PDB file of C-alpha atoms and ligand atoms in Angstrom:
ATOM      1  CA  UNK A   1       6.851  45.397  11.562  1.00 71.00           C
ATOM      2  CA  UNK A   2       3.977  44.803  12.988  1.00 77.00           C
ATOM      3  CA  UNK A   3       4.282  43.069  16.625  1.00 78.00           C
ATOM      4  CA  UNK A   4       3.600  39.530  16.687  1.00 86.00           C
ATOM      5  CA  UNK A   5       3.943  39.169  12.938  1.00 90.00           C
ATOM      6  CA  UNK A   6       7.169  37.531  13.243  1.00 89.00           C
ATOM      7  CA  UNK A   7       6.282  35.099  15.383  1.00 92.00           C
ATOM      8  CA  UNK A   8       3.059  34.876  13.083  1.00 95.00           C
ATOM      9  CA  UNK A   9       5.748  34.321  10.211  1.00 94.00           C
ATOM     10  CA  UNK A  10       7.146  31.290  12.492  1.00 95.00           C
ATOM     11  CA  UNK A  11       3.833  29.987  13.241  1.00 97.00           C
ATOM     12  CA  UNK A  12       2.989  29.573   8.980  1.00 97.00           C
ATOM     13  CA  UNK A  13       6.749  28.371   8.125  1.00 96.00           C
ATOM     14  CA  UNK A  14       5.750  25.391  11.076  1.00 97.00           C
ATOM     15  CA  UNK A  15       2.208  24.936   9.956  1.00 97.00           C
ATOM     16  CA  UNK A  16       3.548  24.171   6.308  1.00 97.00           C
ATOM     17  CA  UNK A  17       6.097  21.891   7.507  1.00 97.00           C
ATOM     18  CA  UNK A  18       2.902  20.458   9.468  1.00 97.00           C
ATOM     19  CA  UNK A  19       1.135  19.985   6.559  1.00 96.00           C
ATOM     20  CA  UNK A  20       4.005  18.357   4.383  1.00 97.00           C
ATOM     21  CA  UNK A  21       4.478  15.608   7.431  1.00 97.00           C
ATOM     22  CA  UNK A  22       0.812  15.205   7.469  1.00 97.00           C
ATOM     23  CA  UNK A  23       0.705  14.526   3.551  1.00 97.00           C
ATOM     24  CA  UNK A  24       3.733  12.192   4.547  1.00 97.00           C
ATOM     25  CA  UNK A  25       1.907  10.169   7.640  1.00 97.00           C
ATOM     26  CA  UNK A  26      -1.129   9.794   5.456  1.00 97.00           C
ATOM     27  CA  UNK A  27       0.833   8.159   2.494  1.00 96.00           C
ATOM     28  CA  UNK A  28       1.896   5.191   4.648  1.00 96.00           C
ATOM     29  CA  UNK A  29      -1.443   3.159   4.974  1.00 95.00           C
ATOM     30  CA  UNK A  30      -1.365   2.724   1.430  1.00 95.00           C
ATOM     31  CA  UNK A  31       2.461   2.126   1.569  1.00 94.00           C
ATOM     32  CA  UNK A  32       1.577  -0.375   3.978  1.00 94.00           C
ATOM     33  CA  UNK A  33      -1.161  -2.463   1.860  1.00 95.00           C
ATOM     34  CA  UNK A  34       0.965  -2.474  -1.143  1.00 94.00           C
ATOM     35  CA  UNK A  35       3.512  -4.212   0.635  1.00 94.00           C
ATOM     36  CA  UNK A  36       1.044  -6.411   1.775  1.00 94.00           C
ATOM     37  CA  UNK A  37      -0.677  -7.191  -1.499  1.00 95.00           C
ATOM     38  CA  UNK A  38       2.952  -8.290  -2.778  1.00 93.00           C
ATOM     39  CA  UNK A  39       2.864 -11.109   0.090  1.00 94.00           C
ATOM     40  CA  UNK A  40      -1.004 -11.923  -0.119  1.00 96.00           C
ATOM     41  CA  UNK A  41      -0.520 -12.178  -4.155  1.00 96.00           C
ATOM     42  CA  UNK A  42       2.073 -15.357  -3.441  1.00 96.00           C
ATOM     43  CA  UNK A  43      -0.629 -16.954  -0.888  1.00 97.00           C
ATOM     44  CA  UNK A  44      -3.059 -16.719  -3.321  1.00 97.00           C
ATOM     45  CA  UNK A  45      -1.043 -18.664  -5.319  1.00 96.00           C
ATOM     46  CA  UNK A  46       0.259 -20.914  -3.081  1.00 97.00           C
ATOM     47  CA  UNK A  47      -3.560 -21.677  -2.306  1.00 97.00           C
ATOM     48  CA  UNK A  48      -4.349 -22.310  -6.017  1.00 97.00           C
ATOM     49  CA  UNK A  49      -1.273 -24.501  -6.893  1.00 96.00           C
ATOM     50  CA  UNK A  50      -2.596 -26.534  -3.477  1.00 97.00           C
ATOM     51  CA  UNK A  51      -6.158 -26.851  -4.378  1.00 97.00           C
ATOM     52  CA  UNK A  52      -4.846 -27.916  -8.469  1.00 96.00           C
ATOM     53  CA  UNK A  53      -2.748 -30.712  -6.054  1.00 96.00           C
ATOM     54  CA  UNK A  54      -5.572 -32.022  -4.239  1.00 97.00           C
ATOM     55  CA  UNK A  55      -8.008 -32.236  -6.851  1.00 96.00           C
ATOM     56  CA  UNK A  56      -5.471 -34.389  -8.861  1.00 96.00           C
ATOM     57  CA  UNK A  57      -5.155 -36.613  -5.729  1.00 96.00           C
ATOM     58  CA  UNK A  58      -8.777 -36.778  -5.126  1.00 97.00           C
ATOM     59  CA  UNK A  59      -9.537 -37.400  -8.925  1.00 97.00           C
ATOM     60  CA  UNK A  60      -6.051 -39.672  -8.125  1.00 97.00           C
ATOM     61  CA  UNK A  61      -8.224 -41.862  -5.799  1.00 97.00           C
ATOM     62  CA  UNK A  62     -11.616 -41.823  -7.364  1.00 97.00           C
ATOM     63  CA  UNK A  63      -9.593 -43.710 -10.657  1.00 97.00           C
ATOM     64  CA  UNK A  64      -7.710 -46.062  -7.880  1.00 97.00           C
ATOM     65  CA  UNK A  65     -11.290 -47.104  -6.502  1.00 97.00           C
ATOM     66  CA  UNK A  66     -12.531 -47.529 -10.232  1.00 96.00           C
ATOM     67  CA  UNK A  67      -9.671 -49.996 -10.775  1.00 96.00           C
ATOM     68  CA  UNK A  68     -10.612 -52.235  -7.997  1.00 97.00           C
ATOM     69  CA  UNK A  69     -14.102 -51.766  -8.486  1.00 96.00           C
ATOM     70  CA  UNK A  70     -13.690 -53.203 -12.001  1.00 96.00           C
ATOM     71  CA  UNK A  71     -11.218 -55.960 -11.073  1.00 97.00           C
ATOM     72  CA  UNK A  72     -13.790 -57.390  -8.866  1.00 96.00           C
ATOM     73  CA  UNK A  73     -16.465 -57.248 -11.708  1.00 95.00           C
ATOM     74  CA  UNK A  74     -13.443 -59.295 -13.798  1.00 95.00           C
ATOM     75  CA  UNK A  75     -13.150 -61.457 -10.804  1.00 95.00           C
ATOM     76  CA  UNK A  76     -17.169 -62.385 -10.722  1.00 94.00           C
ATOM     77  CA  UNK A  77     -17.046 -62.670 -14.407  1.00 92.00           C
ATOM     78  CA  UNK A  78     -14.733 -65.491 -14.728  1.00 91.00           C
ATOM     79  CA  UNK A  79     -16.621 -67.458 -11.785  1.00 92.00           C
ATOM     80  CA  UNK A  80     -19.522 -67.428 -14.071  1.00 90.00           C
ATOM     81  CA  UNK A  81     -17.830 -69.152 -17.079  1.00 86.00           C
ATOM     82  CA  UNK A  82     -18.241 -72.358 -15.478  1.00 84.00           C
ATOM     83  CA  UNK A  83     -22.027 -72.143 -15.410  1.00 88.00           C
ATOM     84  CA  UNK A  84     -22.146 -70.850 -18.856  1.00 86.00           C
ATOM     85  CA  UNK A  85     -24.129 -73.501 -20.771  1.00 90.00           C
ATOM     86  CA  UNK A  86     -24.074 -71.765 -24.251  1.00 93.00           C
ATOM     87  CA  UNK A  87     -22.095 -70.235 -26.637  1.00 92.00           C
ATOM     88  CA  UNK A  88     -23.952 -67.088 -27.185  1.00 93.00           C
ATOM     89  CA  UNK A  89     -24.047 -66.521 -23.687  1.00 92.00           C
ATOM     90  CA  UNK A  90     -20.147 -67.559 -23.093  1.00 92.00           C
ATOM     91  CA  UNK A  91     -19.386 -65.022 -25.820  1.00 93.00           C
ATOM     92  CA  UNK A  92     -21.587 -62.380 -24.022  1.00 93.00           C
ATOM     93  CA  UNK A  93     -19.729 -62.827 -21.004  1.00 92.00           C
ATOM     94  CA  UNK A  94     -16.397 -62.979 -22.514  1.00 94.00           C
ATOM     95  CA  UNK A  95     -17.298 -58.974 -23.884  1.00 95.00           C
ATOM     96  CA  UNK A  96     -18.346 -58.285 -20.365  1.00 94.00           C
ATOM     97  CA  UNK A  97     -14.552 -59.069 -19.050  1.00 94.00           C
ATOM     98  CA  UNK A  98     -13.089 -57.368 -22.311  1.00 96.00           C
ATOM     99  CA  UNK A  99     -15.037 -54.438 -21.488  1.00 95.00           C
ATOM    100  CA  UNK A 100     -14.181 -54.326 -17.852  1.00 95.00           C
ATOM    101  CA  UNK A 101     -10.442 -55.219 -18.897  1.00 96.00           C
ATOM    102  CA  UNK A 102     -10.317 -51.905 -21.046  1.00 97.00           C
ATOM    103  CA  UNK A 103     -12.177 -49.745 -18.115  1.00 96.00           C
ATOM    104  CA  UNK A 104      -8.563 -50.915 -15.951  1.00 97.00           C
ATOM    105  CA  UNK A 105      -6.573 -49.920 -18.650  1.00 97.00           C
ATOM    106  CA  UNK A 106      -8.000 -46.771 -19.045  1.00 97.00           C
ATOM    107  CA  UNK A 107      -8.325 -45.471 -15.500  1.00 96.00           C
ATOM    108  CA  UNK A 108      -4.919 -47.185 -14.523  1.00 97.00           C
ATOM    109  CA  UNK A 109      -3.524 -44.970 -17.387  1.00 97.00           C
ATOM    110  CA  UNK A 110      -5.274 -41.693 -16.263  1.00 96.00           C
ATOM    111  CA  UNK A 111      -3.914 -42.612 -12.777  1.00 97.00           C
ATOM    112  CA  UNK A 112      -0.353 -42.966 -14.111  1.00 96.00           C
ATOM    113  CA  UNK A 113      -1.295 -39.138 -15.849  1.00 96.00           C
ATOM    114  CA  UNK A 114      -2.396 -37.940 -12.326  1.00 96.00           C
ATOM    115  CA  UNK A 115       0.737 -39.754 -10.465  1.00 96.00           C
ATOM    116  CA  UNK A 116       2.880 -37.567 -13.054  1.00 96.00           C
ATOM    117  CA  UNK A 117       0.903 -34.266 -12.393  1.00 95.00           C
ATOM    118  CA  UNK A 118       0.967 -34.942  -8.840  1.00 95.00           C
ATOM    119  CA  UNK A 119       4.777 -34.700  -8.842  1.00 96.00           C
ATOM    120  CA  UNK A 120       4.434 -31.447 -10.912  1.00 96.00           C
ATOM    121  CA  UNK A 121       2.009 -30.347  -8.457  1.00 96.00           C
ATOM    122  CA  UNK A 122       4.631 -31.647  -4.975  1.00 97.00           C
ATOM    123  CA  UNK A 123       7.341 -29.069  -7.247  1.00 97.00           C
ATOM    124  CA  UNK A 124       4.697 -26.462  -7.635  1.00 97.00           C
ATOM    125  CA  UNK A 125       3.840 -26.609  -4.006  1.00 97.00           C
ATOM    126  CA  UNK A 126       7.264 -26.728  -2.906  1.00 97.00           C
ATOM    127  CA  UNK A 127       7.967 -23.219  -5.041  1.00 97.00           C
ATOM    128  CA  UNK A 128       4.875 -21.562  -3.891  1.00 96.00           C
ATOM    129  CA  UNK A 129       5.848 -22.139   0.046  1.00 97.00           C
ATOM    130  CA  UNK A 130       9.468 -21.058  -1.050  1.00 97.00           C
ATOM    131  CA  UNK A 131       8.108 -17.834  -3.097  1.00 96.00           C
ATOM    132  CA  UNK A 132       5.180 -17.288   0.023  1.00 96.00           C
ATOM    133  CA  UNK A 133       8.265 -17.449   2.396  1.00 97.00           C
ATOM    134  CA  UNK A 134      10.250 -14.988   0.689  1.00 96.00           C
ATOM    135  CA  UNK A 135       7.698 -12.357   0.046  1.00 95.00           C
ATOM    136  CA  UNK A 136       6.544 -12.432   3.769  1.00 96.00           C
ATOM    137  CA  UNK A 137       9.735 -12.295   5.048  1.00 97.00           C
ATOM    138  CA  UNK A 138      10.502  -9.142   2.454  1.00 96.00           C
ATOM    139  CA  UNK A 139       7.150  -7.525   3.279  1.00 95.00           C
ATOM    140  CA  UNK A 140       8.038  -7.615   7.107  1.00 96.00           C
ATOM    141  CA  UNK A 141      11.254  -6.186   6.848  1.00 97.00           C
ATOM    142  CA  UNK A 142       9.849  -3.842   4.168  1.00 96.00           C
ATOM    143  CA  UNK A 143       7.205  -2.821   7.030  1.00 95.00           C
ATOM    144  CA  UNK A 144       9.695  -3.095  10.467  1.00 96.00           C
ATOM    145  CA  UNK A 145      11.522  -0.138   7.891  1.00 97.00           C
ATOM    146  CA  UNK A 146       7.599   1.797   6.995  1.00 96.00           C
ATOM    147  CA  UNK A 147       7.363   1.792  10.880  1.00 96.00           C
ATOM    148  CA  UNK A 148      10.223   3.504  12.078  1.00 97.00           C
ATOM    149  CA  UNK A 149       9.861   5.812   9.449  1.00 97.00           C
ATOM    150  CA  UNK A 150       6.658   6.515  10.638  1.00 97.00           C
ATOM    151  CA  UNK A 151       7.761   6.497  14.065  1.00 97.00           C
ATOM    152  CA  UNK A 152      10.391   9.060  13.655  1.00 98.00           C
ATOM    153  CA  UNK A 153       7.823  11.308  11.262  1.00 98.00           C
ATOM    154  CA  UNK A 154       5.210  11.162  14.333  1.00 98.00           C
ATOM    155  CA  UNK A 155       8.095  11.910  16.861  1.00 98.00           C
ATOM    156  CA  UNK A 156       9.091  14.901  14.692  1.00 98.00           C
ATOM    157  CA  UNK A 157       5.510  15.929  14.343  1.00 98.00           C
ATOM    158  CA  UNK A 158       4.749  16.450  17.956  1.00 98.00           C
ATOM    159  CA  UNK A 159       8.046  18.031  18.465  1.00 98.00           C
ATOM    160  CA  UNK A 160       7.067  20.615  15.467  1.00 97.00           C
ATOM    161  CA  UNK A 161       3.482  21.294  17.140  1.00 97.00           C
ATOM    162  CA  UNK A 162       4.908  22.166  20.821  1.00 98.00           C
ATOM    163  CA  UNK A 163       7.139  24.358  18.634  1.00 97.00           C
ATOM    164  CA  UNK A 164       4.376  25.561  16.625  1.00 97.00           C
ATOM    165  CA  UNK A 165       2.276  26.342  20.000  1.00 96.00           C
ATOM    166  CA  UNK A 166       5.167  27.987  21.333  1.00 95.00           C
ATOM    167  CA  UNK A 167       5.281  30.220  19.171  1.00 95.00           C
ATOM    168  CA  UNK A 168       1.464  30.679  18.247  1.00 96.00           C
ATOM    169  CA  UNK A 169       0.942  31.676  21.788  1.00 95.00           C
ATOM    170  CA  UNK A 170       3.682  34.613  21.199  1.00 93.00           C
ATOM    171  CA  UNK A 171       1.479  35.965  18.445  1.00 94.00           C
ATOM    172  CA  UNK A 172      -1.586  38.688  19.877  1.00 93.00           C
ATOM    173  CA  UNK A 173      -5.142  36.857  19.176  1.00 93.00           C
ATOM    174  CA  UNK A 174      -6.662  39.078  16.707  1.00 91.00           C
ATOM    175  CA  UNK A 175      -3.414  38.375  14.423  1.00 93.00           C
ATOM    176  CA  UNK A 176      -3.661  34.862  14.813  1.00 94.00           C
ATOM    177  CA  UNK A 177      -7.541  34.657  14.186  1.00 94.00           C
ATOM    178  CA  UNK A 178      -7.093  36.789  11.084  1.00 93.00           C
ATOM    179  CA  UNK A 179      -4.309  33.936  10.100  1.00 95.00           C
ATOM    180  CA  UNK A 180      -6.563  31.008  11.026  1.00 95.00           C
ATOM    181  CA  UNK A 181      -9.263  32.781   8.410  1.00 93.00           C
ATOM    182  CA  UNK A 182      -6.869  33.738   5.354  1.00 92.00           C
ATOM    183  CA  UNK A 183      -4.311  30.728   5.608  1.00 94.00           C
ATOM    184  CA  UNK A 184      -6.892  28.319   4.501  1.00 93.00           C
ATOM    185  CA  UNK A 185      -7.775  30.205   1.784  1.00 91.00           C
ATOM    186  CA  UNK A 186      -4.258  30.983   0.413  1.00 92.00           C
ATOM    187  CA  UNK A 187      -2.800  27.031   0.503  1.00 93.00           C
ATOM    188  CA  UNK A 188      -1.350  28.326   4.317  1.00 95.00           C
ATOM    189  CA  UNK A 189       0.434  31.383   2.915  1.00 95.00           C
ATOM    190  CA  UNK A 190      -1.723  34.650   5.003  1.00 96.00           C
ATOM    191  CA  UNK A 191       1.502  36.499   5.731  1.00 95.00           C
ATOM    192  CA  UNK A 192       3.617  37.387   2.538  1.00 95.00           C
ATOM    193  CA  UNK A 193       6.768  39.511   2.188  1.00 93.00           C
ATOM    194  CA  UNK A 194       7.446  42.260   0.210  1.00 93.00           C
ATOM    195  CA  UNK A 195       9.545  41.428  -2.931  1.00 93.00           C
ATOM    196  CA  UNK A 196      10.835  44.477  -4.225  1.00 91.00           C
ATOM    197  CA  UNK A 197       7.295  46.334  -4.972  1.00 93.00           C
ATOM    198  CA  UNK A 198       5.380  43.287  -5.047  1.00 96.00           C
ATOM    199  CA  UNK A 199       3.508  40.874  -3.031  1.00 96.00           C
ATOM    200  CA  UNK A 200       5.458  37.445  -3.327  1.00 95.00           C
ATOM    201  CA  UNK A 201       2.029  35.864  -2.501  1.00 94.00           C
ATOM    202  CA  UNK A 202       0.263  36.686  -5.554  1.00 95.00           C
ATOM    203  CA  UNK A 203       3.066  38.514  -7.910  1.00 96.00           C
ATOM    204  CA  UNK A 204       0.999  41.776  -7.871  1.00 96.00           C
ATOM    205  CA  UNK A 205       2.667  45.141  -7.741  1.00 96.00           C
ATOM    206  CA  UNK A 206       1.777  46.880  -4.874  1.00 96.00           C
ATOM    207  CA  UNK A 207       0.899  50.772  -4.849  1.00 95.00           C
ATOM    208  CA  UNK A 208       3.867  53.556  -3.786  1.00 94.00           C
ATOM    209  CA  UNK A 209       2.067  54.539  -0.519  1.00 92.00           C
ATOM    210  CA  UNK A 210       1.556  50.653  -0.048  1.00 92.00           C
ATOM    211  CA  UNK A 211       5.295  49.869  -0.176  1.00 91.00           C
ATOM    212  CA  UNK A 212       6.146  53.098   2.045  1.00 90.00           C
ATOM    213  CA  UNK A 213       3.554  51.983   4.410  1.00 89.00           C
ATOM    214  CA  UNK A 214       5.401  48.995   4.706  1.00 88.00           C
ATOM    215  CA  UNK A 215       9.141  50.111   4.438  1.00 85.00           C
ATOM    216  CA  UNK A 216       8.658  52.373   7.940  1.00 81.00           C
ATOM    217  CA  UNK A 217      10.658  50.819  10.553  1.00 64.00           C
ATOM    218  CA  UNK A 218       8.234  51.469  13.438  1.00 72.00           C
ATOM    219  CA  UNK A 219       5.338  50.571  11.431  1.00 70.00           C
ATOM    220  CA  UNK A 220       3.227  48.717  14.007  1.00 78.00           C
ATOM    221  CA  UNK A 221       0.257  48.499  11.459  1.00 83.00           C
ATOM    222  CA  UNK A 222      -1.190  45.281   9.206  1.00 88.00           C
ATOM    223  CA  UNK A 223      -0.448  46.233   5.836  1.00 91.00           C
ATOM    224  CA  UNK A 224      -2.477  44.182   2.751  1.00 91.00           C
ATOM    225  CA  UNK A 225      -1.926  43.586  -0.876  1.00 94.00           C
ATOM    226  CA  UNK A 226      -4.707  45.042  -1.903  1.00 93.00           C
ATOM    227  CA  UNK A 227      -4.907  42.156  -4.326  1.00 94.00           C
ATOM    228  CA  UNK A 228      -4.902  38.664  -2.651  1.00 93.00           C
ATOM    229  CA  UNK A 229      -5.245  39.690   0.836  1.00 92.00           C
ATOM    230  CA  UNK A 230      -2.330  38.397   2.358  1.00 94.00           C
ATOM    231  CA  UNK A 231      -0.459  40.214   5.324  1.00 93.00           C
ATOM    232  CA  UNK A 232       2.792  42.423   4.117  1.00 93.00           C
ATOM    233  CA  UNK A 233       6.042  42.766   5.781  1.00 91.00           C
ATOM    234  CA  UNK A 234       9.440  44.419   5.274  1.00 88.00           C
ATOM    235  CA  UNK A 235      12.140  42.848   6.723  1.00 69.00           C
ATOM    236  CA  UNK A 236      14.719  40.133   6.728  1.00 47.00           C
ATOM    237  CA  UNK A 237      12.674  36.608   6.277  1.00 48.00           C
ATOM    238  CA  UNK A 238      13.226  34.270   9.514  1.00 49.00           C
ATOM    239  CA  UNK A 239      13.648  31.720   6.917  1.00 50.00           C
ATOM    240  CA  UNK A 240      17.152  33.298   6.797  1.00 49.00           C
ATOM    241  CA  UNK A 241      17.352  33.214  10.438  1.00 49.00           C
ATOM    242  CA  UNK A 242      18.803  29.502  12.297  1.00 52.00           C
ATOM    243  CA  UNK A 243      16.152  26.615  11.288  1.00 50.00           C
ATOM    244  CA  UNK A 244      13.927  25.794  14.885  1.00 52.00           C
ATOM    245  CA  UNK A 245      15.493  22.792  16.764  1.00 51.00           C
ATOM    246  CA  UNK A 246      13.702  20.007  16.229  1.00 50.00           C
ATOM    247  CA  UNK A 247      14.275  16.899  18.214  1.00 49.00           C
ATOM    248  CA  UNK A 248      14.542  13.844  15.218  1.00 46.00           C
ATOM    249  CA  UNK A 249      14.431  15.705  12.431  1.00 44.00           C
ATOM    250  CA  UNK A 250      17.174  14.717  10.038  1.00 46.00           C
ATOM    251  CA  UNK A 251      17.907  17.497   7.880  1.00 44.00           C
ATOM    252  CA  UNK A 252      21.229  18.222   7.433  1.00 44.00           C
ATOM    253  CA  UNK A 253      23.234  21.117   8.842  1.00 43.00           C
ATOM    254  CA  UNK A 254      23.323  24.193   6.409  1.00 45.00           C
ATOM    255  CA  UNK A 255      26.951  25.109   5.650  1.00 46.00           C
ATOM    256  CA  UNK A 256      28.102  22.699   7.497  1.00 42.00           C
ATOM    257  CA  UNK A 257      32.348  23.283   8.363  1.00 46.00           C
ATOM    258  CA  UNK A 258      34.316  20.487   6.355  1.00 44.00           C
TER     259      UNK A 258
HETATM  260 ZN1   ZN B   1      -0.914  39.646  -2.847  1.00 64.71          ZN
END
């Protein structure tokens, strides 16, 4: 095997892990708003159930004001029938106060409506601070939870790029350049082994001399596919080889002794 191509073979296992977490870390914004929608969703109506109360009680004390507004024209009214010299003019007056009398009746009624609505509206309230209570408290447990998720995922991050580093710096330049330009291009797969006579990045069978080339033990060359492009080697994957320590990361021991 080539020199360096192990370590190159370290360097892509890490950079996909890399990309997974990234995928991971960028998923948690929206994680984030969604629990936040759930709360703002029961403030929004909270704030409509509030506004429904207060134009009751507004439309409450408009009716109120009506009342007393009328009762005074009742009052003046009645101080007139003393001057009233005729009967066409006492009967006038007389539908004045009948009038006014059934303007009380009516807005005392609609108050009485508006009284009843406004203790519909006092439970309404009551649930809505209740429900708006609830969902904040859910939505900041729900995010104390997102955050040290996140915190661990960033801790294990930085741990997997010093790794990553490490072992990039192991690998010669020209190898590492060539895996900076093919990666990319293969979704971060440049260096594929050989699977019996084929590539295992692309499923191609590879040539005779191709698989020899590959199959010598002091082979120090970079050996293609001649199809996809990827980098070839022989040899026992370091995937089978003891996982890199990584500080945080919680996946379970392979094997582990009962
Ligand atoms: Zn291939």
């Amino acid at each position: 095997m080539h020199p360096g191509l192990k370590e190159l073979l370290q360097v892509q296992t890490l950079d996909l892990k890399l990309a997974e977490l990234a995928a991971e870390l960028a998923r948690f914004p929206r994680r984030i708003a969604e629990i936040d929608a759930q709360a703002e969703a029961a403030r929004a109506v909270l704030a409509k159930t509030r506004e429904a109360q207060s134009a009751s009680l507004k439309d409450r004390k408009k009716l109120e004001l009506d009342v007393e507004s009328w009762k005074e024209k009742v009052r003046k009214f009645k101080d007139q029938t003393a001057q009233i010299k005729t009967n066409e003019a006492y009967r006038a007056l007389v539908h004045e106060i009948e009038t006014a009398e059934n303007e009380i009746r009516k807005a005392e009624d609609a108050v009485l409506d508006h009284m009843v609505a406004g203790e519909e509206h006092d439970r309404q309230v009551k649930a809505g601070e209740k429900a708006l209570a609830e969902a904040e408290a859910a939505a900041k447990s729900a995010k104390q939870a997102i955050e040290a998720e996140r915190a661990a995922l960033t801790a294990q991050q930085s741990a997997l790029r010093a790794e990553r580093d490490r072992e990039a710096s192991a690998v010669p330049s020209p190898l590492l350049e060539r895996y900076r330009l093919y990666a990319p291009r293969h979704h971060g797969i440049a260096v594929a082994q050989l699977d019996g006579e084929t590539c295992s990045g692309c499923r191609v069978h590879l040539r005779p001399h191709i698989v020899q080339r590959l199959k010598r033990a002091e082979t120090e060359e970079i050996v293609e596919c001649e199809s996809c492009g990827r980098m070839l080697y022989f040899d026992a994957p370091p995937a089978a080889a003891p996982a890199p320590a990584v500080a945080g990361s919680t996946a379970a021991p392979e094997s582990a002794p009962q």
